[in-house]
CSV table of C-alpha atoms and ligand atoms in Angstrom, one decimal:
chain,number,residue,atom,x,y,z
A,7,UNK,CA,40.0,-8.5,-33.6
A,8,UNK,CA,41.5,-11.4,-31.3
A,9,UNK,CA,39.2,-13.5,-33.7
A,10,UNK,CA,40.7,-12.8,-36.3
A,11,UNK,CA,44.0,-13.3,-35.0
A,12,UNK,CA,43.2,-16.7,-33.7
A,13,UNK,CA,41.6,-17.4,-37.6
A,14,UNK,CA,45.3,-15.7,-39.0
A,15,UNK,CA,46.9,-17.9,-36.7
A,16,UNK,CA,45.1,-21.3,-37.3
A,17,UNK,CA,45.3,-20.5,-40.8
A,18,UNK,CA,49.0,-21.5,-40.5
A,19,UNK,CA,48.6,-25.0,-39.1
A,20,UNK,CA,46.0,-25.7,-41.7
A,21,UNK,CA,47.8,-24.0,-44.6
A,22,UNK,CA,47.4,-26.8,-47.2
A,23,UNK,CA,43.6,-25.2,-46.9
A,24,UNK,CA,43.7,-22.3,-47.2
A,25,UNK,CA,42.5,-21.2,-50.4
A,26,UNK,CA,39.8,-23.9,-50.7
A,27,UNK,CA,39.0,-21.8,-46.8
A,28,UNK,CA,39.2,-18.6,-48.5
A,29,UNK,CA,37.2,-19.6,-51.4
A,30,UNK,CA,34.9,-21.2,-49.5
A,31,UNK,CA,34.3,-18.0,-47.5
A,32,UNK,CA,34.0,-15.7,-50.4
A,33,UNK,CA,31.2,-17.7,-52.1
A,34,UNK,CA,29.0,-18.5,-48.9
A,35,UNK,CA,29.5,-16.0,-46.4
A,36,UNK,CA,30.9,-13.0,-48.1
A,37,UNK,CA,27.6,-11.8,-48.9
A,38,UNK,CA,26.0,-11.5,-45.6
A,39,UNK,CA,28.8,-9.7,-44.3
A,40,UNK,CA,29.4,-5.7,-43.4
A,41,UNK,CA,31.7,-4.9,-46.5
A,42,UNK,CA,34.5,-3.7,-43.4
A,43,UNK,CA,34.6,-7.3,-41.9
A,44,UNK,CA,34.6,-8.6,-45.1
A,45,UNK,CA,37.5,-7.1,-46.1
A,46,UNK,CA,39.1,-7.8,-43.0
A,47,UNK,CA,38.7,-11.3,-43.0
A,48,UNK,CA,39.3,-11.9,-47.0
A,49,UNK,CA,42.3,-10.2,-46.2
A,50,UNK,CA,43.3,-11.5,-43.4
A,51,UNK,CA,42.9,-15.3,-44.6
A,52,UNK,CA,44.9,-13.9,-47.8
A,53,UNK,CA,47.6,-12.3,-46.0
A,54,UNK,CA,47.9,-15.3,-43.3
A,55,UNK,CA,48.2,-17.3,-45.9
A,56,UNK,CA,50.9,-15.6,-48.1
A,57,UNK,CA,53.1,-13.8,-45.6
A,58,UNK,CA,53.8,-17.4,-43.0
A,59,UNK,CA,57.5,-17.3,-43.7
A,60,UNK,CA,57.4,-20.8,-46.4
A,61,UNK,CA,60.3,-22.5,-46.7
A,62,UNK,CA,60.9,-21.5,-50.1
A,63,UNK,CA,60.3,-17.6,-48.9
A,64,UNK,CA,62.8,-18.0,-46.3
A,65,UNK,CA,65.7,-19.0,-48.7
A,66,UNK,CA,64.7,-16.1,-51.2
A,67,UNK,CA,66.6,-12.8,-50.8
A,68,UNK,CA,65.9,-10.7,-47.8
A,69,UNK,CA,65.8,-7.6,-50.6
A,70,UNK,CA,63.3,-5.4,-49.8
A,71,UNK,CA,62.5,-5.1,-53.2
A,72,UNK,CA,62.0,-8.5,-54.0
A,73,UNK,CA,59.4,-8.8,-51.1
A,74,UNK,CA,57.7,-5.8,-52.6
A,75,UNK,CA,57.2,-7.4,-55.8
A,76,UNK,CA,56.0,-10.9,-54.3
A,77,UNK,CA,53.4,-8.8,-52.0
A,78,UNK,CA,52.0,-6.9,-55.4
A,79,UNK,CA,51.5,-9.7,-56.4
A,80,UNK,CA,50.0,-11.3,-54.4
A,81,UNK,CA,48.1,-8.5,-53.3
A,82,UNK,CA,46.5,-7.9,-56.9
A,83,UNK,CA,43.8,-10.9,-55.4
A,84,UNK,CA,42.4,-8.0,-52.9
A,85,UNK,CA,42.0,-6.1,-55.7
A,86,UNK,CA,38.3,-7.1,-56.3
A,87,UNK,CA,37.8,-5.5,-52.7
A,88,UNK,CA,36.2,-2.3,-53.3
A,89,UNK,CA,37.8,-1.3,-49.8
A,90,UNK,CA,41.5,0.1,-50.0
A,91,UNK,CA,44.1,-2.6,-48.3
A,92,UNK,CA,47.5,-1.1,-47.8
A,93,UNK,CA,50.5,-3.3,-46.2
A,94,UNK,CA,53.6,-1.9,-44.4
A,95,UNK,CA,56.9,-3.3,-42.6
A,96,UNK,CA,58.0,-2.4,-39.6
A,97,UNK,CA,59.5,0.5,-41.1
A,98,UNK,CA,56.2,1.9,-42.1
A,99,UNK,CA,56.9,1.0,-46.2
A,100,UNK,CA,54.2,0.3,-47.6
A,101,UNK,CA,55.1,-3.4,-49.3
A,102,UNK,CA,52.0,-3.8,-51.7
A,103,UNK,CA,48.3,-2.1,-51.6
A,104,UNK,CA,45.3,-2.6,-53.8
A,105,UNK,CA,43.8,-1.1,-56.7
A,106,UNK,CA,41.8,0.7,-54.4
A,107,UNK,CA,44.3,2.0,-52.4
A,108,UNK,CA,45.8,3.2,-55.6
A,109,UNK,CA,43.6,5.0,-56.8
A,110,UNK,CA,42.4,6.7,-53.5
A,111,UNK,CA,45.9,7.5,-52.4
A,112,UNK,CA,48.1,7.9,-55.4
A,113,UNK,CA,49.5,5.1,-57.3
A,114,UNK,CA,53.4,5.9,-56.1
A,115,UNK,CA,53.1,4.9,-52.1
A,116,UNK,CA,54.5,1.4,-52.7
A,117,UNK,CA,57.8,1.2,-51.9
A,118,UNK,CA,57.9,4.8,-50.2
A,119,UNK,CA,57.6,5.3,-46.4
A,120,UNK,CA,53.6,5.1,-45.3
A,121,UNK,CA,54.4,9.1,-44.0
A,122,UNK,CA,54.9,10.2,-47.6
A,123,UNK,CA,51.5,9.2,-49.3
A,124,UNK,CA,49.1,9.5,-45.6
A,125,UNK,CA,49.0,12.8,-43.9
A,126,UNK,CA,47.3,11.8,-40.8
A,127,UNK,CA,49.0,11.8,-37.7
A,128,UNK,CA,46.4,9.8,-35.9
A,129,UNK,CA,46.8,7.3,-38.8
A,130,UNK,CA,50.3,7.2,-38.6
A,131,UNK,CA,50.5,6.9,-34.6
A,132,UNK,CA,47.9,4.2,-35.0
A,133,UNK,CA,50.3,2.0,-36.9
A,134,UNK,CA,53.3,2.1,-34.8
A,135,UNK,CA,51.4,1.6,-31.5
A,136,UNK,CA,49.8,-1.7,-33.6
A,137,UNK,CA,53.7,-2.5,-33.9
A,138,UNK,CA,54.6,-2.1,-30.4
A,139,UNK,CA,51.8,-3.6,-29.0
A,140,UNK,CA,50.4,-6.0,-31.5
A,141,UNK,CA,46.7,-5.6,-30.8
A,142,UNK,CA,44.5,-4.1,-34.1
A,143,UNK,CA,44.2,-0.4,-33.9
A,144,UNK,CA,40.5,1.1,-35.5
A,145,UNK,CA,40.1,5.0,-36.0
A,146,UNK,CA,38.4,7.5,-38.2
A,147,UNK,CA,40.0,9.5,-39.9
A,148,UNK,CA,39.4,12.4,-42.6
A,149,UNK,CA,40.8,13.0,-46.3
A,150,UNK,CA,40.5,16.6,-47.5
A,151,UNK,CA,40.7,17.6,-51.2
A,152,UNK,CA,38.3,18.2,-53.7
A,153,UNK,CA,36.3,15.6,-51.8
A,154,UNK,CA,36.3,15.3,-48.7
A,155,UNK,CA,35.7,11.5,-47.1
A,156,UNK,CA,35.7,9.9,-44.2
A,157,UNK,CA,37.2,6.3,-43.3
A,158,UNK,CA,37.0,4.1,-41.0
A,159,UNK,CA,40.0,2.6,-41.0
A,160,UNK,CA,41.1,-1.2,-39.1
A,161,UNK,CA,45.0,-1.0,-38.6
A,162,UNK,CA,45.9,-5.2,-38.2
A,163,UNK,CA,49.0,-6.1,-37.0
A,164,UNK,CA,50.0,-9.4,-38.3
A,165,UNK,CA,53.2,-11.8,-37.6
A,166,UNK,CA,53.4,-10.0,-34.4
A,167,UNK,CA,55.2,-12.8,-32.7
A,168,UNK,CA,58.3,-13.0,-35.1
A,169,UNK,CA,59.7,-9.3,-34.9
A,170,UNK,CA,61.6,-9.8,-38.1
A,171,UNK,CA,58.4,-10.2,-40.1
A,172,UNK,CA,56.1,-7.5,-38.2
A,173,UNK,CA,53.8,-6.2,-40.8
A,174,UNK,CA,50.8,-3.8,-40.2
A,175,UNK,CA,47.5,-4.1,-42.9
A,176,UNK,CA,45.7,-0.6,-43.0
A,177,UNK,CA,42.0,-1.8,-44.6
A,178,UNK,CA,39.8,1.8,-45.0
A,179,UNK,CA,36.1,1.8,-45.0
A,180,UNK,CA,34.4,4.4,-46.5
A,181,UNK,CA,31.5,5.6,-44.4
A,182,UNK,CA,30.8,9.5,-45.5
A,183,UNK,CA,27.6,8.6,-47.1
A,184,UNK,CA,26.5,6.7,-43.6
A,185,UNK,CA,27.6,9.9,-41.6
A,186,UNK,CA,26.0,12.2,-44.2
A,187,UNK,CA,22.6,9.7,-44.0
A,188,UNK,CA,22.7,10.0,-40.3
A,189,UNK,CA,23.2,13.3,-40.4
A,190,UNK,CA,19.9,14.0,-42.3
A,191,UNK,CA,18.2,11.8,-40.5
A,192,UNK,CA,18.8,13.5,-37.1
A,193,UNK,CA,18.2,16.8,-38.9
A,194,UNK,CA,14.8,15.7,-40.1
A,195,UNK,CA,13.8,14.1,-36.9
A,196,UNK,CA,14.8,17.8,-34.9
A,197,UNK,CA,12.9,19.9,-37.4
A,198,UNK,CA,9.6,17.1,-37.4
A,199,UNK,CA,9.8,17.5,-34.0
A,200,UNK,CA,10.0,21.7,-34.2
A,201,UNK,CA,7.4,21.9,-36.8
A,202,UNK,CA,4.8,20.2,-34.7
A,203,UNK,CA,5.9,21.8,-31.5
A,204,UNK,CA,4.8,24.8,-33.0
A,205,UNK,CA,1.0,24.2,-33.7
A,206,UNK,CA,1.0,22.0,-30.3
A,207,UNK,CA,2.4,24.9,-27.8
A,208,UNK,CA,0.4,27.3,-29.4
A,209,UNK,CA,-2.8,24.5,-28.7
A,210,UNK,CA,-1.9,24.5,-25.1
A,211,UNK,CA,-1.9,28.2,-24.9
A,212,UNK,CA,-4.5,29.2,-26.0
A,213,UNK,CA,-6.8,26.0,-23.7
A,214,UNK,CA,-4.9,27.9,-20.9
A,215,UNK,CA,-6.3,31.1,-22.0
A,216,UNK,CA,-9.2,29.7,-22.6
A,217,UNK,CA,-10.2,28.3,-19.6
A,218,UNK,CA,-8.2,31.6,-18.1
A,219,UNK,CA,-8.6,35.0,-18.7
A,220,UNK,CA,-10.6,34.7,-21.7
A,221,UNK,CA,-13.7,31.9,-20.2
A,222,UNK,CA,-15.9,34.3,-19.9
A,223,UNK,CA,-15.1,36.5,-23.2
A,224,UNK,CA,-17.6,34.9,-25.6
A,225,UNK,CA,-15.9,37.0,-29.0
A,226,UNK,CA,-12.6,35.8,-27.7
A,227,UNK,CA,-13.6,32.5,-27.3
A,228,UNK,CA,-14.7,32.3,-31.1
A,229,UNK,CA,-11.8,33.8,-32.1
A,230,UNK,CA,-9.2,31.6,-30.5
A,231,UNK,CA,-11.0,28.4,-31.2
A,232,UNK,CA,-10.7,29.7,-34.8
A,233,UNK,CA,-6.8,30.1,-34.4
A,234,UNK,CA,-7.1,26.3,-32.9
A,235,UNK,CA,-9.1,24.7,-35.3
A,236,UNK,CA,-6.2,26.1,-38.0
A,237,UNK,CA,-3.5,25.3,-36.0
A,238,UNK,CA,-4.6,21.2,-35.5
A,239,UNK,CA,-5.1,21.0,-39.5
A,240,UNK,CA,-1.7,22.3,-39.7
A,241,UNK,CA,-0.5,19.3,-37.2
A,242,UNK,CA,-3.0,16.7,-39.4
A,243,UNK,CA,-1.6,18.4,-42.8
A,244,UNK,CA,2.1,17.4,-41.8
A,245,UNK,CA,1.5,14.1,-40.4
A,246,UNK,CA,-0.5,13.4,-44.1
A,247,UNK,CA,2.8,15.0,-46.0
A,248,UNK,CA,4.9,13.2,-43.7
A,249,UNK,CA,3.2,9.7,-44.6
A,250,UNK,CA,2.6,10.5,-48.0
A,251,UNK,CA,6.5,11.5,-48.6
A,252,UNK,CA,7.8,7.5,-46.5
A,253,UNK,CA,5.1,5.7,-48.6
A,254,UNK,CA,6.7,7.5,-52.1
A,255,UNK,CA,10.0,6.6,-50.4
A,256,UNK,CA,9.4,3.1,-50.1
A,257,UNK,CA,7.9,2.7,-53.4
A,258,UNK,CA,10.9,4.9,-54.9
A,259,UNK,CA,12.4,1.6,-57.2
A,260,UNK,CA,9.7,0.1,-58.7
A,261,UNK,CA,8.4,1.7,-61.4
A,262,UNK,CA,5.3,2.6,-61.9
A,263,UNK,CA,2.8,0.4,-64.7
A,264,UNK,CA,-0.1,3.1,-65.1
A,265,UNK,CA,-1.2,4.6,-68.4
A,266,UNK,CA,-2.1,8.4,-67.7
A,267,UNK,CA,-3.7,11.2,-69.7
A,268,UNK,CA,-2.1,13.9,-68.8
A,269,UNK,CA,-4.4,16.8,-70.0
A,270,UNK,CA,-7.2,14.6,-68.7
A,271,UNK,CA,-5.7,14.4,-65.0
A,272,UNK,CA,-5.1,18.1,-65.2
A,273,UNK,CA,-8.1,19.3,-66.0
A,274,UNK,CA,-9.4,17.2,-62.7
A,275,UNK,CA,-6.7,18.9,-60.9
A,276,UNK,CA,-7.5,22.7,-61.9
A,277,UNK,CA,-11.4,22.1,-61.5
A,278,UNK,CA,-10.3,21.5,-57.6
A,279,UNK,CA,-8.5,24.4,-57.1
A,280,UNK,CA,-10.9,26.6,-58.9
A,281,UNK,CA,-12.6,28.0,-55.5
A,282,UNK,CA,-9.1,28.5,-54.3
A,283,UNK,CA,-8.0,30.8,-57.4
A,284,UNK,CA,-10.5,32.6,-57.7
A,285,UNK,CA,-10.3,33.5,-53.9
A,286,UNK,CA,-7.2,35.1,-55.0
A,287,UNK,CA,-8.6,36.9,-58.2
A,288,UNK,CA,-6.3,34.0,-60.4
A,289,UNK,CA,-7.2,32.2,-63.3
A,290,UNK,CA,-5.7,28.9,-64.2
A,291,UNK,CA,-5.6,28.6,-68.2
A,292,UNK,CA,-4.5,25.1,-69.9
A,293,UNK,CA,-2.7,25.1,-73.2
A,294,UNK,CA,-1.8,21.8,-75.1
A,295,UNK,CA,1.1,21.5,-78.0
A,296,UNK,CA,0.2,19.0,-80.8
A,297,UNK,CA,0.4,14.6,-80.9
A,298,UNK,CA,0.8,14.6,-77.0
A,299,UNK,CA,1.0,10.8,-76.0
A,300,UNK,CA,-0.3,9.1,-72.5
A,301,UNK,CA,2.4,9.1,-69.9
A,302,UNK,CA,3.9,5.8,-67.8
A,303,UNK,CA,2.7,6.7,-64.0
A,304,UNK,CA,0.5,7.0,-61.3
A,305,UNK,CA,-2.2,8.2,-61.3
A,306,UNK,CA,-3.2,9.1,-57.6
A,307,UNK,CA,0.7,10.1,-57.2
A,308,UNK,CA,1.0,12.5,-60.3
A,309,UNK,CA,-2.5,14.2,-58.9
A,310,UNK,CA,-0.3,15.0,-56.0
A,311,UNK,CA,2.6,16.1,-57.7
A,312,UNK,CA,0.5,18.5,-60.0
A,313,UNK,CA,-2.1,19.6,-57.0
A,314,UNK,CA,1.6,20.7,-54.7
A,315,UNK,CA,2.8,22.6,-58.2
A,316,UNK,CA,-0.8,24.6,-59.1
A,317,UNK,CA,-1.1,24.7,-55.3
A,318,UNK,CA,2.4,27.0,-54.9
A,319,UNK,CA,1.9,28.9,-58.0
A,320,UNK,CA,-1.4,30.3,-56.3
A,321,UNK,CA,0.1,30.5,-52.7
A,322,UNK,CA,3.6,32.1,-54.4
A,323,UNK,CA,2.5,33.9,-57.7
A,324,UNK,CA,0.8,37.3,-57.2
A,325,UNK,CA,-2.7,37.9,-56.8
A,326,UNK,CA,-5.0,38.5,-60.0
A,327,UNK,CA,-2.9,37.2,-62.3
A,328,UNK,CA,-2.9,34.0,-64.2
A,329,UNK,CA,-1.1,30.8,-63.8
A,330,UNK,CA,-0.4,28.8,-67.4
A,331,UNK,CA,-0.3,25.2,-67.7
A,332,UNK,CA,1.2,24.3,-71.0
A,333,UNK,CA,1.8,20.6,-72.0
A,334,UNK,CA,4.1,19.8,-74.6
A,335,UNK,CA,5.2,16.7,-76.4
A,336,UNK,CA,9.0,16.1,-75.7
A,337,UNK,CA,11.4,14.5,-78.5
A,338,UNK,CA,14.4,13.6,-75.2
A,339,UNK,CA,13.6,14.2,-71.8
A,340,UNK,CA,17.1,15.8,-70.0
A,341,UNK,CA,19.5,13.5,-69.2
A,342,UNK,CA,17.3,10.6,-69.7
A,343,UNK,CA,16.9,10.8,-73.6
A,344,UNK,CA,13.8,9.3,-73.8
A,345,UNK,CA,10.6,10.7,-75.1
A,346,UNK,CA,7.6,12.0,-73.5
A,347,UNK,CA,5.8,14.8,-72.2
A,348,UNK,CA,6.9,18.1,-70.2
A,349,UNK,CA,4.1,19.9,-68.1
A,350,UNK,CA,5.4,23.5,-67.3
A,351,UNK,CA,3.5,25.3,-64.5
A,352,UNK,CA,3.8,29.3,-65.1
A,353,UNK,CA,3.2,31.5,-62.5
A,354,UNK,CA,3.8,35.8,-62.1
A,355,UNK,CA,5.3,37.1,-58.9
A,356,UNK,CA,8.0,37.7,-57.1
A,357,UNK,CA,10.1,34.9,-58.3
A,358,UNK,CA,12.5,33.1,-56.4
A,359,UNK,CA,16.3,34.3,-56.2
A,360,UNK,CA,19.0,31.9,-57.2
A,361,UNK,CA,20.6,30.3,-54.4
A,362,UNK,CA,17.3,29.3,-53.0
A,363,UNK,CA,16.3,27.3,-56.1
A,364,UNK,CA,18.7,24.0,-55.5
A,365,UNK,CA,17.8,23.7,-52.1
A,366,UNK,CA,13.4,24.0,-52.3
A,367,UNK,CA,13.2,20.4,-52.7
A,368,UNK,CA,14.3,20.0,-49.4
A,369,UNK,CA,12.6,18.5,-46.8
A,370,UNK,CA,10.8,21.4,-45.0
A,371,UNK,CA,12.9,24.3,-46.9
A,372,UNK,CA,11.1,27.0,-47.2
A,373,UNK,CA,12.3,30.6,-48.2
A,374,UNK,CA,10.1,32.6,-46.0
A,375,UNK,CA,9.2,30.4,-43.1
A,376,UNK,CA,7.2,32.9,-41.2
A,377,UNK,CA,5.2,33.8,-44.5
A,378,UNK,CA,5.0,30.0,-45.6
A,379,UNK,CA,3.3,28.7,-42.1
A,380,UNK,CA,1.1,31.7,-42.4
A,381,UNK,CA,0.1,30.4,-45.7
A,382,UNK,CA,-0.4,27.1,-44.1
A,383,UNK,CA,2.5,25.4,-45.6
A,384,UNK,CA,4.6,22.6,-44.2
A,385,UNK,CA,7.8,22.8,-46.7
A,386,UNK,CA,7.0,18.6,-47.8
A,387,UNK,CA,5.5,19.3,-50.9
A,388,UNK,CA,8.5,19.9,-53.2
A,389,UNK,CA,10.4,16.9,-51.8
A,390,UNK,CA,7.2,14.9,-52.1
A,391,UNK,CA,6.9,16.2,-55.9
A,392,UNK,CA,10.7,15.4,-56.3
A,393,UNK,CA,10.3,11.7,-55.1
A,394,UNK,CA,7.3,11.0,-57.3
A,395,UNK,CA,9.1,12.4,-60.3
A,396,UNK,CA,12.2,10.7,-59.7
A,397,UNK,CA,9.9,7.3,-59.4
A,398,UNK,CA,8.4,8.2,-62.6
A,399,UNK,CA,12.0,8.1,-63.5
A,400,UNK,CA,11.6,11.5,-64.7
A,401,UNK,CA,12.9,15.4,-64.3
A,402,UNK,CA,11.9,18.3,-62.4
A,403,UNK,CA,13.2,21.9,-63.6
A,404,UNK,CA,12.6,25.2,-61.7
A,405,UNK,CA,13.0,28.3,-63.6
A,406,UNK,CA,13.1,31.6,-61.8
A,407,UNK,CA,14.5,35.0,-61.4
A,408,UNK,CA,13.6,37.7,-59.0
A,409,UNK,CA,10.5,39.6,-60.1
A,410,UNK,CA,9.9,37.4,-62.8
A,411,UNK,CA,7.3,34.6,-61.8
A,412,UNK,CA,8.6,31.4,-61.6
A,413,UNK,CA,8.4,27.8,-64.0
A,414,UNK,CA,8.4,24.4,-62.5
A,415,UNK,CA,8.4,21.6,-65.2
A,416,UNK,CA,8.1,17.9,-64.5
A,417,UNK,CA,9.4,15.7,-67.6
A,418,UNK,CA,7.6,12.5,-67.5
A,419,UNK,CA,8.6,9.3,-70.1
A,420,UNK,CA,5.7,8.4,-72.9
A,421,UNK,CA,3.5,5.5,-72.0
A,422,UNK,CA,5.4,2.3,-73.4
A,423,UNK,CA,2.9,-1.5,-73.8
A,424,UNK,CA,5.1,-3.4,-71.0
B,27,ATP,N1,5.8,29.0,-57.5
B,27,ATP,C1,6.6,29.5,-56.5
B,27,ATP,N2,7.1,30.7,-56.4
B,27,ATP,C2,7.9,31.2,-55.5
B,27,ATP,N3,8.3,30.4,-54.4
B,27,ATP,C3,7.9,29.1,-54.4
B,27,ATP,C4,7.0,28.6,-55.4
B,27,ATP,N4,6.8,27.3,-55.2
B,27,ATP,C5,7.5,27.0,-54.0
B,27,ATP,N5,8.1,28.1,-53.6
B,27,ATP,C6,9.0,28.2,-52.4
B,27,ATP,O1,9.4,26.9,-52.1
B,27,ATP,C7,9.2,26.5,-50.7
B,27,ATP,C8,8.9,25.0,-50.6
B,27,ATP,O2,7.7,24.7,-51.3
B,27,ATP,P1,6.9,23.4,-50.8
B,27,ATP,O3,5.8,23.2,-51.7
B,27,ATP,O4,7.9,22.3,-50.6
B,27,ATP,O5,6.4,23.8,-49.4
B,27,ATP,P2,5.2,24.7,-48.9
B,27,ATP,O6,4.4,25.1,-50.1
B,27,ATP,O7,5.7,25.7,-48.0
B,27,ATP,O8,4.4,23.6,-48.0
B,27,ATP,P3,3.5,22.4,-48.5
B,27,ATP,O9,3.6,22.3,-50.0
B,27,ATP,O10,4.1,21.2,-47.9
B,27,ATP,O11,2.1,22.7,-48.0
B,27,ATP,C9,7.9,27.4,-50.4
B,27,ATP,O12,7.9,27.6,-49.0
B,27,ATP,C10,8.2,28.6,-51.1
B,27,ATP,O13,9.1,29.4,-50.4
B,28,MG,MG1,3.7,23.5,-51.5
């Protein structure tokens, strides 16, 4: 913060610069900047420049109004800062603020005491100590309403040494996305860490009971190793979900080039789940509309997304029953309104009840946890299936009511000659 009052302040000797300085800045090093410091220094350079008390200012009218008008105007310059900017006197009116300070806080705070527009205390008390003290003040602070955000938010005080022209520049920073991001980050690196605490301690255990009470047990012995062979594919199953869902992650924004035959690659996919469907007295039947064309994709990625889908229709749907496959040529995929195909994966069973649905393409969200890990899920697959779809730049649907089975149905764009 001193910096920038040392830049504010050699800004006035070398005035006649300024804007070529300013300029200057915003073309070269604007770019590499955190958008908080560059909004800082833009409008720091801007409002050194402007509010040094010229010559020509000095002799205009001490009207409060007239200064408002200057500082709009000049403050219409800050309005290609997508950060709000928000200037106030020393007696907390706010003298000019930016588009973007409009628009978040209501387009009537200028000319009205800061207290009117800003309900924050903390805010409020942060811009008379910068005031009284001169030094920058930085908090966070929290909007309520229909959307709740966070700011970050740099109180500046500038002109600090001429109490006459004390002026205070509140520059907010959005950051609710970075604390929600964090947020899920930490929440996926606690429930990595629990899932695989789960198969490991039960691991341990049972080499304790192994070499324990049960060493000389020869039926136990069987049994347990049994329990650990299951439990260390479980561990080897999440770490492959785990990679597989950072490598469709990276991949998320370019495209992919393949041409795919969908009925083709599904027919692949069924013949390998055969053994498991007929374990569970199912029957996986294929049905085809008319004039389907080849899809845009990939082709090891959509075996994945369609192996997770037939996989939870037989681990979900009920036993004995059988689990339809229908592909269909679409004339407008939802909200993307381009042709292509839609593959809906049918299943009977217990169905899934409503306030689960949004949330099952979360990472590690399952409904029955207990029943899922028994089943040897790890709760990836969905978000896995979700990723690759959203690559594919196309749409996953999930119909389902209680007792009625449930429909997944991934939308996927025709195959276009790039
Ligand atoms: N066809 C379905 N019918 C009912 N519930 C389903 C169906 N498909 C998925 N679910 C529910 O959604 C949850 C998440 O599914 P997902 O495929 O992401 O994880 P999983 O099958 O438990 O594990 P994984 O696929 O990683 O082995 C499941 O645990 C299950 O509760
Ligand atoms: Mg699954």
């Amino acid at each position: 913060m001193r910096e920038l009052r040392e830049v504010m302040h050699g800004l006035s000797r070398v005035k006649p610069f300024a804007p070529a300085l300013l300029a200057t800045l915003v073309l070269t090093g604007i770019d590499a900047m955190t958008p908080p410091a560059a909004a800082l220094i833009v409008a720091a350079l801007i409002m050194g420049y402007f509010l040094r008390p010229s010559p020509r200012v000095k002799r205009e009218s001490k009207d409060s109004k007239t200064e408002i008008h200057r500082n709009e105007a000049e403050m219409t310059i800050l309005d290609i800062l997508p950060d709000p900017v928000v200037l106030v006197d020393s007696r907390r009116t706010v003298l000019a603020a930016t588009k973007a300070a409009k628009d978040m806080i209501g387009p009537a705070m200028v000319g009205r005491d800061l207290s009117q527009s800003l309900r924050q205390p903390q805010l409020l008390s942060a811009v008379s100590q910068s005031f009284q003290s001169g030094d920058a003040q930085h908090l966070e602070t929290q909007f309520s309403g229909s959307l709740a955000r966070t700011f970050d938010v740099h109180v500046l005080a500038l002109n600090h040494e001429d109490p006459a022209r004390r002026r205070a520049m509140l520059v907010f920073h959005d950051v609710t996305e970075r604390l929600k991001l964090e947020g899920m980050q930490s929440d996926f690196v606690a429930n990595v860490s629990h899932e695989l605490r789960t198969p490991l301690s039960a691991l341990t255990g049972f080499i304790e009971t192994l070499r324990g009470p049960a060493r000389d047990d020869a039926e136990a012995r069987a049994r347990f190793l049994s329990i650990m062979e299951m439990e260390a594919w479980r561990m080897a199953r999440l770490v492959d979900d785990l990679l597989s869902l950072s490598r469709v992650e990276v991949n998320e924004h370019v495209r992919p080039q393949g041409r795919v035959n969908l009925t083709e690659l599904l027919k692949t996919v069924i013949a390998t789940l055969a053994q498991t469907a007929q374990e569970r007295g199912n029957k996986i039947v294929l049905r085809e509309g008319a004039n389907l064309p080849d899809v845009t994709g990939d082709e090891d990625q959509l075996v994945e997304v369609f192996n997770n889908l037939l996989s939870n229709a037989l681990k979900y749907g009920a036993e004995n029953t059988t689990v339809e496959v229908r592909l269909d040529a679409v004339a407008r995929i939802v909200d993307i309104a381009v042709p292509g195909v839609a593959v809906a994966i049918r299943n009977a069973g217990e169905g899934i009840a409503s306030e689960h649905i949004p949330r099952l393409t979360e990472r590690f969200y399952r409904i029955d946890k207990g029943r899922s890990r028994a089943i040897g899920g790890t709760g990836l697959g969905l978000a896995i299936v979700k990723h690759i779809v959203n690559r594919h730049r196309g749409k996953l649907t999930i119909e389902s009511a209680p007792g009625e089975g449930a429909t997944f149905t991934v939308q996927l764009p025709e195959f276009k000659t790039p």
